[in-house]
């Protein structure tokens, strides 16, 4: 429930100023009901920052997030944008540059530990810069890292120190990209946690973010994570996430396909090689997600017979929880070096150079596109 009007004197967090609520711990302002009697009352997020150095992630929808971003342009700040390399196009904030104005943007690319160890990191960094520019983002610098493995985090912290000068630091990103891990590290390196959290309100919105005071009088502004509904991870049952989200380096799976063959990725995504010469396709997806190959003419029958069982996740009792499939027809021209990207699932690299016509079926609303090959 939300707090009643009669409790107006305690319905805002004494730490960050956010409106308090007791119904959803993943949303801003959550406070357990048994903590309402404390004086002062602070939200769970502020409590964890002050007592455990833990900047727990909360999420807001896209419209609220864009209104929040609108206030950054009028500040003199460094903006740190964290993206998930496994879901790059699904976690990059489109149009970020126009919201932050002339403030520099540091692009922090997390989860590099998921890529094969033989990856050419210089080439990957160039790929990230090119994809960012294609999405209208001119990054002052790009840093590759792994929050889980603590790879490259010293470089991230050092680059922030170089770029911010006498500025505040805004940390922005989608949910589940590693934002709270970075904020926790910045807190431990730069913040005096004995000081009170400051109350902050962005211009033009009632949504607040947490200001974490730094020892030099500036602040880290930890913004709530944005929820993008076009990621597969947002539209499937939570119990299916462990099969989709990799927690160890990807093992590329290469398939030699003739035209009119199909790959099923569990029961979540279907990939049809409709037309083209015999060629190979390499899938970069979680090794926990089963892949099944069949002939295109048998695909519909196979799906109807085995969905929720051999073709899972989702399980049979969860089929109604996943939106119906939408077909995406994609044409790869001869000579192109492209990936088929499915947000939240991973990507399938097209290895042939002779061209191909592909159909990809994914839950309605999930982002599916062709992009320059990452690897």
Short mmCIF file of C-alpha atoms in Angstrom, two decimals, residues 45-295:
data_model
loop_
_atom_site.label_atom_id
_atom_site.label_comp_id
_atom_site.label_asym_id
_atom_site.label_seq_id
_atom_site.Cartn_x
_atom_site.Cartn_y
_atom_site.Cartn_z
CA UNK A 45 17.78 2.52 -0.52
CA UNK A 46 19.13 5.36 1.66
CA UNK A 47 19.28 3.01 4.66
CA UNK A 48 21.44 0.56 2.74
CA UNK A 49 23.71 3.31 1.41
CA UNK A 50 24.26 4.78 4.88
CA UNK A 51 24.69 1.50 6.74
CA UNK A 52 26.11 -0.98 4.24
CA UNK A 53 27.70 1.06 1.41
CA UNK A 54 25.08 -0.62 -0.80
CA UNK A 55 23.38 1.49 -3.47
CA UNK A 56 20.57 -0.93 -4.27
CA UNK A 57 19.01 -0.50 -7.69
CA UNK A 58 15.47 0.76 -8.13
CA UNK A 59 13.65 1.24 -11.41
CA UNK A 60 11.35 3.75 -13.09
CA UNK A 61 9.53 3.73 -16.40
CA UNK A 62 10.83 5.37 -19.57
CA UNK A 63 8.76 8.58 -19.46
CA UNK A 64 9.70 9.35 -15.86
CA UNK A 65 13.35 8.62 -16.64
CA UNK A 66 13.41 10.99 -19.62
CA UNK A 67 11.91 13.76 -17.49
CA UNK A 68 14.61 13.06 -14.91
CA UNK A 69 17.36 13.31 -17.54
CA UNK A 70 16.01 16.65 -18.72
CA UNK A 71 17.43 18.41 -15.66
CA UNK A 72 21.03 17.34 -16.27
CA UNK A 73 21.68 19.72 -19.19
CA UNK A 74 21.43 22.74 -16.91
CA UNK A 75 24.13 21.39 -14.57
CA UNK A 76 27.91 21.23 -14.87
CA UNK A 77 28.43 17.49 -14.44
CA UNK A 78 30.09 14.34 -15.67
CA UNK A 79 27.55 11.76 -16.84
CA UNK A 80 28.56 8.12 -16.43
CA UNK A 81 26.40 5.88 -18.63
CA UNK A 82 26.68 2.16 -17.84
CA UNK A 83 25.63 -0.34 -20.50
CA UNK A 84 25.49 -4.13 -20.65
CA UNK A 85 27.74 -5.52 -23.38
CA UNK A 86 25.60 -8.66 -23.65
CA UNK A 87 22.55 -6.48 -24.33
CA UNK A 88 24.25 -3.40 -25.79
CA UNK A 89 21.43 -2.00 -27.94
CA UNK A 90 18.93 -3.00 -25.27
CA UNK A 91 20.64 -1.04 -22.50
CA UNK A 92 22.01 2.01 -24.36
CA UNK A 93 19.93 5.11 -23.60
CA UNK A 94 18.86 6.35 -27.00
CA UNK A 95 19.16 10.12 -27.42
CA UNK A 96 21.09 10.58 -24.16
CA UNK A 97 23.26 13.31 -25.71
CA UNK A 98 20.39 15.73 -26.26
CA UNK A 99 19.30 15.37 -22.64
CA UNK A 100 22.70 15.97 -21.03
CA UNK A 101 23.62 18.97 -23.18
CA UNK A 102 27.31 19.83 -23.30
CA UNK A 103 28.19 17.70 -20.27
CA UNK A 104 30.76 14.99 -21.09
CA UNK A 105 29.60 11.35 -21.11
CA UNK A 106 31.79 8.47 -19.98
CA UNK A 107 30.52 5.21 -21.48
CA UNK A 108 31.20 2.28 -19.13
CA UNK A 109 30.67 -1.08 -20.83
CA UNK A 110 30.07 -3.84 -18.30
CA UNK A 111 30.10 -7.66 -18.48
CA UNK A 112 33.14 -8.07 -20.72
CA UNK A 113 33.84 -11.27 -18.76
CA UNK A 114 31.08 -12.94 -20.82
CA UNK A 115 33.08 -12.70 -24.05
CA UNK A 116 35.54 -15.37 -25.20
CA UNK A 117 39.06 -14.89 -23.83
CA UNK A 118 40.46 -14.56 -27.37
CA UNK A 119 38.48 -11.35 -27.94
CA UNK A 120 40.38 -8.48 -29.60
CA UNK A 121 39.70 -5.78 -26.98
CA UNK A 122 40.90 -2.87 -29.12
CA UNK A 123 38.58 -3.92 -31.91
CA UNK A 124 35.73 -4.31 -29.41
CA UNK A 125 36.35 -0.82 -28.03
CA UNK A 126 36.24 0.60 -31.58
CA UNK A 127 32.99 -1.31 -32.19
CA UNK A 128 31.46 0.21 -29.03
CA UNK A 129 32.44 3.73 -30.11
CA UNK A 130 30.99 3.20 -33.59
CA UNK A 131 27.71 1.80 -32.26
CA UNK A 132 27.44 4.65 -29.74
CA UNK A 133 27.95 7.26 -32.49
CA UNK A 134 25.33 5.49 -34.63
CA UNK A 135 22.92 6.03 -31.72
CA UNK A 136 23.81 9.74 -31.44
CA UNK A 137 26.17 9.44 -28.46
CA UNK A 138 29.62 11.06 -28.55
CA UNK A 139 31.41 9.57 -25.58
CA UNK A 140 34.33 11.45 -24.03
CA UNK A 141 35.84 8.05 -23.34
CA UNK A 142 34.92 4.35 -23.32
CA UNK A 143 35.99 1.96 -20.56
CA UNK A 144 35.46 -1.81 -20.71
CA UNK A 145 34.97 -3.61 -17.41
CA UNK A 146 33.40 -6.46 -15.49
CA UNK A 147 31.68 -5.59 -12.22
CA UNK A 148 31.22 -9.26 -11.33
CA UNK A 149 34.91 -10.12 -11.80
CA UNK A 150 36.26 -6.70 -10.71
CA UNK A 151 38.05 -6.36 -14.06
CA UNK A 152 38.81 -2.82 -15.21
CA UNK A 153 37.09 -1.09 -12.28
CA UNK A 154 40.25 0.72 -11.24
CA UNK A 155 40.36 2.13 -14.78
CA UNK A 156 36.71 3.20 -14.49
CA UNK A 157 37.31 5.01 -11.20
CA UNK A 158 40.51 6.59 -12.52
CA UNK A 159 38.82 7.82 -15.70
CA UNK A 160 35.99 9.34 -13.68
CA UNK A 161 38.56 11.19 -11.57
CA UNK A 162 40.28 12.50 -14.72
CA UNK A 163 37.10 13.65 -16.46
CA UNK A 164 35.00 15.07 -13.63
CA UNK A 165 37.35 17.78 -12.38
CA UNK A 166 35.23 19.97 -10.07
CA UNK A 167 31.91 18.43 -11.14
CA UNK A 168 29.13 16.30 -9.74
CA UNK A 169 28.85 12.79 -11.19
CA UNK A 170 25.50 11.52 -12.53
CA UNK A 171 25.33 7.73 -12.90
CA UNK A 172 22.66 6.58 -15.38
CA UNK A 173 21.69 3.25 -16.88
CA UNK A 174 19.03 0.63 -17.41
CA UNK A 175 18.18 -1.97 -14.78
CA UNK A 176 20.57 -4.89 -14.23
CA UNK A 177 23.58 -3.36 -16.01
CA UNK A 178 25.83 -3.16 -12.92
CA UNK A 179 25.08 0.45 -11.98
CA UNK A 180 24.79 -0.15 -8.24
CA UNK A 181 28.14 -1.97 -8.17
CA UNK A 182 29.87 1.09 -9.62
CA UNK A 183 28.06 3.47 -7.28
CA UNK A 184 29.05 1.31 -4.30
CA UNK A 185 32.69 1.48 -5.41
CA UNK A 186 32.54 5.27 -5.81
CA UNK A 187 30.96 5.58 -2.37
CA UNK A 188 33.75 3.57 -0.76
CA UNK A 189 36.47 5.53 -2.61
CA UNK A 190 35.19 9.08 -2.38
CA UNK A 191 32.35 9.49 0.09
CA UNK A 192 32.20 10.31 3.80
CA UNK A 193 29.22 8.23 4.82
CA UNK A 194 28.97 9.85 8.25
CA UNK A 195 27.45 12.87 6.53
CA UNK A 196 23.71 12.94 5.94
CA UNK A 197 22.36 12.21 2.49
CA UNK A 198 21.10 15.40 0.89
CA UNK A 199 17.57 16.03 -0.29
CA UNK A 200 17.48 16.45 -4.05
CA UNK A 201 14.70 17.19 -6.51
CA UNK A 202 15.20 17.24 -10.27
CA UNK A 203 13.65 20.17 -12.16
CA UNK A 204 10.38 19.32 -13.85
CA UNK A 205 9.67 16.05 -12.04
CA UNK A 206 8.57 14.86 -8.62
CA UNK A 207 10.91 11.87 -8.81
CA UNK A 208 14.01 12.15 -6.66
CA UNK A 209 17.38 10.48 -6.90
CA UNK A 210 19.94 9.86 -4.21
CA UNK A 211 22.71 12.44 -3.76
CA UNK A 212 25.77 10.88 -2.12
CA UNK A 213 28.09 13.61 -0.77
CA UNK A 214 31.76 13.43 -1.74
CA UNK A 215 34.61 14.61 0.42
CA UNK A 216 35.33 17.55 -1.94
CA UNK A 217 31.80 18.96 -1.53
CA UNK A 218 30.50 17.51 -4.78
CA UNK A 219 28.08 14.60 -5.12
CA UNK A 220 27.46 11.33 -6.88
CA UNK A 221 23.87 11.42 -8.10
CA UNK A 222 22.61 7.86 -8.32
CA UNK A 223 19.60 7.80 -10.63
CA UNK A 224 17.03 5.00 -10.62
CA UNK A 225 17.46 2.38 -13.32
CA UNK A 226 15.28 2.70 -16.39
CA UNK A 227 13.11 -0.28 -17.35
CA UNK A 228 13.10 -0.86 -21.10
CA UNK A 229 10.11 -3.03 -22.04
CA UNK A 230 11.75 -4.14 -25.32
CA UNK A 231 14.22 -6.44 -23.55
CA UNK A 232 13.36 -10.15 -23.50
CA UNK A 233 14.27 -10.22 -19.82
CA UNK A 234 11.38 -7.85 -19.06
CA UNK A 235 8.65 -9.94 -20.74
CA UNK A 236 9.43 -13.52 -19.67
CA UNK A 237 8.71 -15.19 -16.30
CA UNK A 238 11.36 -14.51 -13.66
CA UNK A 239 11.99 -18.25 -13.33
CA UNK A 240 13.17 -18.27 -16.98
CA UNK A 241 15.85 -15.63 -16.41
CA UNK A 242 18.46 -18.10 -15.19
CA UNK A 243 18.34 -19.83 -18.59
CA UNK A 244 18.64 -16.56 -20.52
CA UNK A 245 21.11 -14.47 -18.53
CA UNK A 246 24.64 -15.92 -18.77
CA UNK A 247 26.83 -16.02 -15.66
CA UNK A 248 29.95 -17.43 -17.31
CA UNK A 249 31.81 -16.78 -20.58
CA UNK A 250 29.71 -17.47 -23.67
CA UNK A 251 30.45 -20.64 -25.61
CA UNK A 252 29.77 -19.76 -29.25
CA UNK A 253 27.59 -22.42 -30.92
CA UNK A 254 28.08 -22.61 -34.70
CA UNK A 255 25.48 -24.24 -36.97
CA UNK A 256 25.97 -25.13 -40.63
CA UNK A 257 22.57 -24.48 -42.17
CA UNK A 258 20.95 -24.98 -45.53
CA UNK A 259 18.15 -22.68 -46.61
CA UNK A 260 14.81 -23.51 -45.01
CA UNK A 261 16.18 -24.67 -41.70
CA UNK A 262 15.14 -23.39 -38.27
CA UNK A 263 16.74 -22.92 -34.87
CA UNK A 264 14.58 -22.73 -31.72
CA UNK A 265 16.09 -21.00 -28.69
CA UNK A 266 14.11 -22.79 -26.01
CA UNK A 267 10.54 -21.78 -26.68
CA UNK A 268 11.35 -18.08 -26.54
CA UNK A 269 12.78 -17.20 -29.96
CA UNK A 270 12.69 -18.86 -33.40
CA UNK A 271 15.30 -18.23 -36.12
CA UNK A 272 14.45 -19.22 -39.73
CA UNK A 273 17.07 -19.31 -42.50
CA UNK A 274 14.56 -18.75 -45.27
CA UNK A 275 16.71 -18.20 -48.35
CA UNK A 276 20.41 -18.24 -49.27
CA UNK A 277 23.39 -20.46 -49.95
CA UNK A 278 24.60 -23.04 -47.43
CA UNK A 279 26.41 -21.11 -44.66
CA UNK A 280 27.16 -21.02 -40.95
CA UNK A 281 25.61 -19.02 -38.13
CA UNK A 282 27.16 -18.62 -34.66
CA UNK A 283 24.89 -18.14 -31.66
CA UNK A 284 26.17 -16.13 -28.69
CA UNK A 285 23.59 -16.97 -26.03
CA UNK A 286 23.59 -18.42 -22.54
CA UNK A 287 24.78 -22.03 -22.47
CA UNK A 288 21.82 -22.80 -20.18
CA UNK A 289 19.39 -22.09 -23.04
CA UNK A 290 18.76 -25.19 -25.20
CA UNK A 291 18.92 -24.75 -28.98
CA UNK A 292 16.99 -27.14 -31.24
CA UNK A 293 17.43 -27.43 -35.02
CA UNK A 294 14.75 -28.60 -37.44
CA UNK A 295 13.50 -28.12 -41.00
#
